[in-house]
GROMACS .gro file of C-alpha atoms in nm:
model
  365
    1UNK     CA    1  -0.130  -2.750   2.337
    2UNK     CA    2   0.235  -2.642   2.324
    3UNK     CA    3   0.527  -2.829   2.474
    4UNK     CA    4   0.877  -2.683   2.469
    5UNK     CA    5   1.167  -2.916   2.543
    6UNK     CA    6   1.524  -2.807   2.613
    7UNK     CA    7   1.493  -2.506   2.384
    8UNK     CA    8   1.812  -2.314   2.310
    9UNK     CA    9   1.877  -2.003   2.102
   10UNK     CA   10   2.235  -1.895   2.053
   11UNK     CA   11   2.359  -1.595   1.857
   12UNK     CA   12   2.718  -1.508   1.783
   13UNK     CA   13   2.782  -1.314   2.103
   14UNK     CA   14   2.493  -1.403   2.330
   15UNK     CA   15   2.269  -1.696   2.427
   16UNK     CA   16   1.941  -1.552   2.558
   17UNK     CA   17   1.778  -1.895   2.595
   18UNK     CA   18   1.998  -2.178   2.718
   19UNK     CA   19   1.757  -2.451   2.829
   20UNK     CA   20   1.386  -2.370   2.837
   21UNK     CA   21   1.116  -2.624   2.923
   22UNK     CA   22   0.750  -2.520   2.946
   23UNK     CA   23   0.403  -2.653   2.871
   24UNK     CA   24   0.109  -2.439   2.755
   25UNK     CA   25  -0.240  -2.580   2.805
   26UNK     CA   26  -0.556  -2.503   2.612
   27UNK     CA   27  -0.717  -2.185   2.749
   28UNK     CA   28  -0.401  -2.061   2.920
   29UNK     CA   29  -0.328  -1.689   2.910
   30UNK     CA   30   0.041  -1.659   2.988
   31UNK     CA   31   0.221  -1.333   3.058
   32UNK     CA   32   0.593  -1.357   2.984
   33UNK     CA   33   0.800  -1.108   3.180
   34UNK     CA   34   1.163  -1.053   3.268
   35UNK     CA   35   1.458  -0.818   3.217
   36UNK     CA   36   1.563  -0.709   2.870
   37UNK     CA   37   1.773  -0.960   2.682
   38UNK     CA   38   1.628  -1.272   2.841
   39UNK     CA   39   1.472  -1.401   2.518
   40UNK     CA   40   1.105  -1.319   2.569
   41UNK     CA   41   1.035  -1.200   2.212
   42UNK     CA   42   1.279  -1.458   2.077
   43UNK     CA   43   1.073  -1.731   2.243
   44UNK     CA   44   0.754  -1.618   2.066
   45UNK     CA   45   0.931  -1.592   1.732
   46UNK     CA   46   1.063  -1.946   1.771
   47UNK     CA   47   0.719  -2.083   1.861
   48UNK     CA   48   0.593  -1.937   1.532
   49UNK     CA   49   0.919  -2.043   1.358
   50UNK     CA   50   1.004  -1.689   1.252
   51UNK     CA   51   1.338  -1.782   1.407
   52UNK     CA   52   1.485  -2.130   1.420
   53UNK     CA   53   1.600  -2.269   1.756
   54UNK     CA   54   1.965  -2.363   1.791
   55UNK     CA   55   1.849  -2.687   1.951
   56UNK     CA   56   1.550  -2.833   2.132
   57UNK     CA   57   1.193  -2.907   2.031
   58UNK     CA   58   0.865  -2.717   2.006
   59UNK     CA   59   0.556  -2.938   1.985
   60UNK     CA   60   0.220  -2.792   1.885
   61UNK     CA   61  -0.071  -3.037   1.924
   62UNK     CA   62   0.191  -3.308   1.960
   63UNK     CA   63   0.364  -3.228   1.630
   64UNK     CA   64   0.729  -3.123   1.629
   65UNK     CA   65   0.723  -2.797   1.435
   66UNK     CA   66   1.102  -2.774   1.457
   67UNK     CA   67   1.146  -3.098   1.264
   68UNK     CA   68   1.308  -3.057   0.919
   69UNK     CA   69   1.048  -3.015   0.648
   70UNK     CA   70   0.756  -2.939   0.879
   71UNK     CA   71   0.511  -2.729   0.670
   72UNK     CA   72   0.518  -2.378   0.816
   73UNK     CA   73   0.186  -2.285   0.655
   74UNK     CA   74   0.027  -2.554   0.874
   75UNK     CA   75   0.192  -2.400   1.181
   76UNK     CA   76   0.075  -2.050   1.086
   77UNK     CA   77  -0.283  -2.177   1.068
   78UNK     CA   78  -0.255  -2.287   1.431
   79UNK     CA   79  -0.041  -2.010   1.578
   80UNK     CA   80  -0.119  -1.643   1.514
   81UNK     CA   81   0.109  -1.356   1.605
   82UNK     CA   82   0.059  -0.987   1.680
   83UNK     CA   83   0.370  -0.771   1.654
   84UNK     CA   84   0.460  -0.449   1.834
   85UNK     CA   85   0.495  -0.266   1.499
   86UNK     CA   86   0.156  -0.385   1.359
   87UNK     CA   87   0.302  -0.521   1.030
   88UNK     CA   88  -0.007  -0.426   0.829
   89UNK     CA   89   0.007  -0.419   0.449
   90UNK     CA   90  -0.010  -0.047   0.368
   91UNK     CA   91  -0.127  -0.107   0.011
   92UNK     CA   92  -0.435  -0.298   0.132
   93UNK     CA   93  -0.750  -0.172   0.298
   94UNK     CA   94  -0.831  -0.269   0.654
   95UNK     CA   95  -1.072  -0.545   0.548
   96UNK     CA   96  -0.821  -0.676   0.296
   97UNK     CA   97  -0.556  -0.692   0.569
   98UNK     CA   98  -0.798  -0.888   0.786
   99UNK     CA   99  -0.901  -1.132   0.513
  100UNK     CA  100  -0.575  -1.197   0.329
  101UNK     CA  101  -0.445  -1.470   0.560
  102UNK     CA  102  -0.776  -1.652   0.587
  103UNK     CA  103  -0.811  -1.658   0.209
  104UNK     CA  104  -0.452  -1.740   0.108
  105UNK     CA  105  -0.347  -1.973   0.389
  106UNK     CA  106  -0.671  -2.124   0.517
  107UNK     CA  107  -0.832  -2.121   0.170
  108UNK     CA  108  -1.148  -1.969   0.314
  109UNK     CA  109  -1.417  -1.860   0.071
  110UNK     CA  110  -1.366  -1.485   0.006
  111UNK     CA  111  -1.727  -1.395   0.094
  112UNK     CA  112  -1.710  -1.599   0.413
  113UNK     CA  113  -1.378  -1.434   0.500
  114UNK     CA  114  -1.525  -1.090   0.429
  115UNK     CA  115  -1.833  -1.151   0.645
  116UNK     CA  116  -1.620  -1.290   0.926
  117UNK     CA  117  -1.377  -0.997   0.896
  118UNK     CA  118  -1.652  -0.738   0.914
  119UNK     CA  119  -1.799  -0.911   1.217
  120UNK     CA  120  -1.462  -0.905   1.392
  121UNK     CA  121  -1.396  -0.541   1.299
  122UNK     CA  122  -1.736  -0.450   1.440
  123UNK     CA  123  -1.649  -0.630   1.765
  124UNK     CA  124  -1.353  -0.396   1.815
  125UNK     CA  125  -1.533  -0.083   1.696
  126UNK     CA  126  -1.361  -0.055   1.358
  127UNK     CA  127  -1.623  -0.163   1.101
  128UNK     CA  128  -1.651   0.201   0.983
  129UNK     CA  129  -1.283   0.186   0.882
  130UNK     CA  130  -1.310  -0.136   0.680
  131UNK     CA  131  -1.230   0.032   0.348
  132UNK     CA  132  -0.975   0.277   0.483
  133UNK     CA  133  -0.600   0.228   0.444
  134UNK     CA  134  -0.368   0.181   0.744
  135UNK     CA  135  -0.205   0.522   0.696
  136UNK     CA  136  -0.530   0.689   0.800
  137UNK     CA  137  -0.551   0.498   1.131
  138UNK     CA  138  -0.412   0.580   1.473
  139UNK     CA  139  -0.161   0.346   1.634
  140UNK     CA  140  -0.427   0.194   1.858
  141UNK     CA  141  -0.656   0.135   1.561
  142UNK     CA  142  -0.374  -0.029   1.363
  143UNK     CA  143  -0.301  -0.266   1.649
  144UNK     CA  144  -0.667  -0.358   1.682
  145UNK     CA  145  -0.670  -0.440   1.310
  146UNK     CA  146  -0.358  -0.652   1.358
  147UNK     CA  147  -0.528  -0.844   1.639
  148UNK     CA  148  -0.843  -0.895   1.430
  149UNK     CA  149  -0.629  -1.019   1.139
  150UNK     CA  150  -0.481  -1.283   1.367
  151UNK     CA  151  -0.817  -1.386   1.516
  152UNK     CA  152  -0.967  -1.414   1.164
  153UNK     CA  153  -0.741  -1.714   1.106
  154UNK     CA  154  -0.912  -1.899   1.393
  155UNK     CA  155  -0.573  -1.989   1.544
  156UNK     CA  156  -0.538  -2.225   1.835
  157UNK     CA  157  -0.285  -1.993   2.000
  158UNK     CA  158  -0.226  -1.618   1.965
  159UNK     CA  159   0.118  -1.474   2.047
  160UNK     CA  160   0.146  -1.106   2.143
  161UNK     CA  161   0.490  -0.949   2.123
  162UNK     CA  162   0.483  -0.619   2.315
  163UNK     CA  163   0.152  -0.522   2.149
  164UNK     CA  164   0.135  -0.176   2.311
  165UNK     CA  165   0.502  -0.074   2.325
  166UNK     CA  166   0.477   0.137   2.006
  167UNK     CA  167   0.159   0.312   2.112
  168UNK     CA  168   0.091   0.651   2.262
  169UNK     CA  169  -0.021   0.599   2.626
  170UNK     CA  170  -0.368   0.728   2.538
  171UNK     CA  171  -0.413   0.435   2.295
  172UNK     CA  172  -0.294   0.153   2.518
  173UNK     CA  173  -0.628   0.104   2.693
  174UNK     CA  174  -0.822   0.025   2.375
  175UNK     CA  175  -0.576  -0.251   2.280
  176UNK     CA  176  -0.574  -0.392   2.633
  177UNK     CA  177  -0.954  -0.408   2.622
  178UNK     CA  178  -0.946  -0.621   2.306
  179UNK     CA  179  -0.683  -0.859   2.448
  180UNK     CA  180  -0.876  -0.892   2.775
  181UNK     CA  181  -1.193  -0.969   2.581
  182UNK     CA  182  -1.014  -1.246   2.389
  183UNK     CA  183  -0.888  -1.391   2.718
  184UNK     CA  184  -1.241  -1.392   2.858
  185UNK     CA  185  -1.359  -1.576   2.547
  186UNK     CA  186  -1.119  -1.860   2.624
  187UNK     CA  187  -0.849  -1.801   2.364
  188UNK     CA  188  -0.509  -1.952   2.439
  189UNK     CA  189  -0.258  -1.667   2.443
  190UNK     CA  190   0.103  -1.589   2.527
  191UNK     CA  191   0.184  -1.224   2.592
  192UNK     CA  192   0.522  -1.055   2.620
  193UNK     CA  193   0.480  -0.722   2.795
  194UNK     CA  194   0.653  -0.470   3.021
  195UNK     CA  195   0.318  -0.353   3.160
  196UNK     CA  196   0.316  -0.540   3.489
  197UNK     CA  197  -0.032  -0.424   3.586
  198UNK     CA  198  -0.187  -0.561   3.267
  199UNK     CA  199   0.028  -0.876   3.280
  200UNK     CA  200  -0.119  -0.948   3.622
  201UNK     CA  201  -0.480  -0.872   3.528
  202UNK     CA  202  -0.505  -1.069   3.204
  203UNK     CA  203  -0.308  -1.387   3.278
  204UNK     CA  204  -0.373  -1.709   3.464
  205UNK     CA  205  -0.002  -1.803   3.451
  206UNK     CA  206   0.315  -1.593   3.453
  207UNK     CA  207   0.656  -1.695   3.319
  208UNK     CA  208   0.957  -1.501   3.448
  209UNK     CA  209   1.255  -1.554   3.219
  210UNK     CA  210   1.612  -1.511   3.342
  211UNK     CA  211   1.943  -1.697   3.343
  212UNK     CA  212   1.872  -1.859   3.009
  213UNK     CA  213   1.544  -2.027   3.098
  214UNK     CA  214   1.225  -2.028   3.301
  215UNK     CA  215   1.354  -1.876   3.625
  216UNK     CA  216   1.018  -1.877   3.808
  217UNK     CA  217   0.660  -1.965   3.717
  218UNK     CA  218   0.335  -1.918   3.901
  219UNK     CA  219  -0.005  -1.759   3.918
  220UNK     CA  220  -0.026  -1.379   3.897
  221UNK     CA  221  -0.085  -1.371   4.272
  222UNK     CA  222   0.228  -1.579   4.337
  223UNK     CA  223   0.460  -1.393   4.099
  224UNK     CA  224   0.344  -1.036   4.156
  225UNK     CA  225   0.269  -1.055   4.528
  226UNK     CA  226   0.478  -1.339   4.667
  227UNK     CA  227   0.774  -1.415   4.437
  228UNK     CA  228   1.007  -1.678   4.580
  229UNK     CA  229   1.335  -1.619   4.397
  230UNK     CA  230   1.567  -1.323   4.432
  231UNK     CA  231   1.577  -1.202   4.071
  232UNK     CA  232   1.199  -1.220   4.046
  233UNK     CA  233   1.165  -1.018   4.365
  234UNK     CA  234   1.411  -0.758   4.242
  235UNK     CA  235   1.233  -0.727   3.907
  236UNK     CA  236   0.878  -0.715   4.040
  237UNK     CA  237   0.954  -0.480   4.326
  238UNK     CA  238   1.208  -0.280   4.122
  239UNK     CA  239   1.459  -0.313   4.403
  240UNK     CA  240   1.749  -0.069   4.421
  241UNK     CA  241   2.043  -0.129   4.654
  242UNK     CA  242   2.278   0.101   4.847
  243UNK     CA  243   2.584  -0.055   5.008
  244UNK     CA  244   2.850   0.075   5.243
  245UNK     CA  245   3.116  -0.069   5.472
  246UNK     CA  246   3.258   0.092   5.783
  247UNK     CA  247   3.603  -0.033   5.879
  248UNK     CA  248   3.742   0.256   6.082
  249UNK     CA  249   3.626   0.460   6.383
  250UNK     CA  250   3.709   0.771   6.176
  251UNK     CA  251   3.450   0.687   5.909
  252UNK     CA  252   3.334   0.999   5.722
  253UNK     CA  253   2.957   0.984   5.771
  254UNK     CA  254   2.905   1.315   5.587
  255UNK     CA  255   3.039   1.151   5.272
  256UNK     CA  256   2.804   0.859   5.333
  257UNK     CA  257   2.508   1.099   5.358
  258UNK     CA  258   2.610   1.262   5.030
  259UNK     CA  259   2.638   0.924   4.858
  260UNK     CA  260   2.302   0.816   4.993
  261UNK     CA  261   2.139   1.142   4.880
  262UNK     CA  262   2.271   1.077   4.529
  263UNK     CA  263   2.135   0.719   4.543
  264UNK     CA  264   1.796   0.845   4.664
  265UNK     CA  265   1.778   1.106   4.390
  266UNK     CA  266   1.881   0.865   4.114
  267UNK     CA  267   1.632   0.599   4.222
  268UNK     CA  268   1.343   0.830   4.312
  269UNK     CA  269   1.336   0.718   4.674
  270UNK     CA  270   1.028   0.868   4.834
  271UNK     CA  271   1.130   1.179   5.032
  272UNK     CA  272   0.982   1.068   5.362
  273UNK     CA  273   1.141   0.722   5.332
  274UNK     CA  274   1.478   0.879   5.251
  275UNK     CA  275   1.468   1.099   5.561
  276UNK     CA  276   1.372   0.806   5.783
  277UNK     CA  277   1.657   0.595   5.644
  278UNK     CA  278   1.910   0.870   5.717
  279UNK     CA  279   1.776   0.914   6.068
  280UNK     CA  280   1.798   0.540   6.137
  281UNK     CA  281   2.150   0.516   5.994
  282UNK     CA  282   2.260   0.803   6.214
  283UNK     CA  283   2.126   0.644   6.532
  284UNK     CA  284   2.228   0.286   6.448
  285UNK     CA  285   2.569   0.348   6.295
  286UNK     CA  286   2.693   0.657   6.469
  287UNK     CA  287   2.494   0.640   6.790
  288UNK     CA  288   2.556   0.270   6.859
  289UNK     CA  289   2.787   0.071   6.629
  290UNK     CA  290   3.068   0.318   6.573
  291UNK     CA  291   3.087   0.380   6.947
  292UNK     CA  292   3.150   0.007   6.987
  293UNK     CA  293   3.392   0.016   6.695
  294UNK     CA  294   3.605   0.268   6.883
  295UNK     CA  295   3.636   0.041   7.187
  296UNK     CA  296   3.648  -0.299   7.012
  297UNK     CA  297   3.837  -0.202   6.696
  298UNK     CA  298   4.056  -0.468   6.536
  299UNK     CA  299   4.195  -0.517   6.187
  300UNK     CA  300   3.906  -0.741   6.076
  301UNK     CA  301   3.632  -0.533   6.235
  302UNK     CA  302   3.358  -0.438   5.987
  303UNK     CA  303   3.013  -0.283   5.987
  304UNK     CA  304   2.825  -0.363   5.666
  305UNK     CA  305   2.513  -0.169   5.573
  306UNK     CA  306   2.277  -0.253   5.286
  307UNK     CA  307   1.967  -0.052   5.199
  308UNK     CA  308   1.726  -0.221   4.959
  309UNK     CA  309   1.453   0.010   4.828
  310UNK     CA  310   1.140  -0.103   4.645
  311UNK     CA  311   1.022   0.154   4.393
  312UNK     CA  312   0.693  -0.037   4.365
  313UNK     CA  313   0.608  -0.046   4.735
  314UNK     CA  314   0.804   0.263   4.841
  315UNK     CA  315   0.948   0.051   5.119
  316UNK     CA  316   1.309   0.005   5.228
  317UNK     CA  317   1.485  -0.269   5.422
  318UNK     CA  318   1.803  -0.169   5.604
  319UNK     CA  319   2.028  -0.464   5.686
  320UNK     CA  320   2.318  -0.402   5.923
  321UNK     CA  321   2.584  -0.661   6.002
  322UNK     CA  322   2.878  -0.621   6.235
  323UNK     CA  323   3.185  -0.838   6.260
  324UNK     CA  324   3.421  -0.873   6.552
  325UNK     CA  325   3.232  -0.633   6.777
  326UNK     CA  326   2.963  -0.717   7.032
  327UNK     CA  327   2.690  -0.509   7.189
  328UNK     CA  328   2.361  -0.553   7.369
  329UNK     CA  329   2.067  -0.379   7.200
  330UNK     CA  330   1.887  -0.376   7.534
  331UNK     CA  331   2.169  -0.183   7.701
  332UNK     CA  332   2.013   0.114   7.890
  333UNK     CA  333   2.293   0.339   7.761
  334UNK     CA  334   2.154   0.320   7.409
  335UNK     CA  335   1.790   0.356   7.513
  336UNK     CA  336   1.743   0.686   7.329
  337UNK     CA  337   1.899   0.562   7.003
  338UNK     CA  338   1.696   0.241   7.025
  339UNK     CA  339   1.372   0.435   7.077
  340UNK     CA  340   1.443   0.663   6.781
  341UNK     CA  341   1.520   0.367   6.554
  342UNK     CA  342   1.188   0.206   6.646
  343UNK     CA  343   1.010   0.539   6.601
  344UNK     CA  344   1.127   0.580   6.242
  345UNK     CA  345   1.082   0.214   6.143
  346UNK     CA  346   0.791  -0.022   6.080
  347UNK     CA  347   0.975  -0.323   6.218
  348UNK     CA  348   1.309  -0.410   6.381
  349UNK     CA  349   1.415  -0.775   6.363
  350UNK     CA  350   1.737  -0.934   6.484
  351UNK     CA  351   1.794  -1.218   6.237
  352UNK     CA  352   2.124  -1.322   6.400
  353UNK     CA  353   2.349  -1.222   6.689
  354UNK     CA  354   2.531  -0.984   6.456
  355UNK     CA  355   2.256  -0.877   6.216
  356UNK     CA  356   1.948  -0.659   6.231
  357UNK     CA  357   1.686  -0.586   5.964
  358UNK     CA  358   1.486  -0.267   5.981
  359UNK     CA  359   1.183  -0.203   5.759
  360UNK     CA  360   1.091   0.154   5.665
  361UNK     CA  361   0.793   0.284   5.468
  362UNK     CA  362   0.588   0.597   5.416
  363UNK     CA  363   0.307   0.457   5.632
  364UNK     CA  364   0.445   0.505   5.980
  365UNK     CA  365   0.529   0.848   6.121
   0.00000   0.00000   0.00000
């Protein structure tokens, strides 16, 4: 239904989309996610030609809508859009807002448009507000009217640009229910949202935008539960990283604890996980590695510690690497430290001769 070829959008100081290539099939419900500034809303606005691409093509039903002279009113018949700020006409009643596009653009008979509009308003529980003005509606009601206005045009594709971002949290559910109902009816939709839970529930495909294009694509199960690429993983799991390097036997571990406490506070690291991490670092670094550092110290000797914490899963992975020192983890002299590390962790895995990964979560005591 939609084919995007080598799409680029460049502004004066930034290029959010460098080279984007995607295909949208009939019946697809696509959630578009990614960090801020990666061109998610810009992509939707270009599909509807509210913004012109710098280069590239957008084909809708095989027609290049980016070609010079392409009639935009024809495009707007095929592609509807719902904005985060509703964009209702405040001087028109609800039913007039719903009917205006169908009458002026699709040349629908006014009575037919009215009957269709009332039917759609009734389907979202708003027929009683048909003759009210937008100023008398709540945010959730306004957004439902905006969705109905788009559906009244019988578009082939509906684009949703952060449809709940301007709403009070108590109103989000009613808008989500309408969008989910449209998805179940087989409408083709593209949805930009920061609500990962809803993005997963409503879509059959997920686009993750980063680095100027489609960084990773997959089913909701693949993207939200088994992402393959690093930036997707970091975004989905909301990973936060703590890094330190030990290059002297006189390393000030009290300062390290203070720095880690600040990291844990800033990133809302679960209290139990934080305490386990500190206990593991004490046994691993100061019970084992720094002891070896004192005997094997050389100018290039390093111990590198990285703690990656997932806000979503409340799980941490501690990665420790050591350079130019050697030790045997099965050495009986470190039996107590080794037992304590395993006690506080879910898993201990040696991924190389000089690297260990330790997984920590709230689950295990």
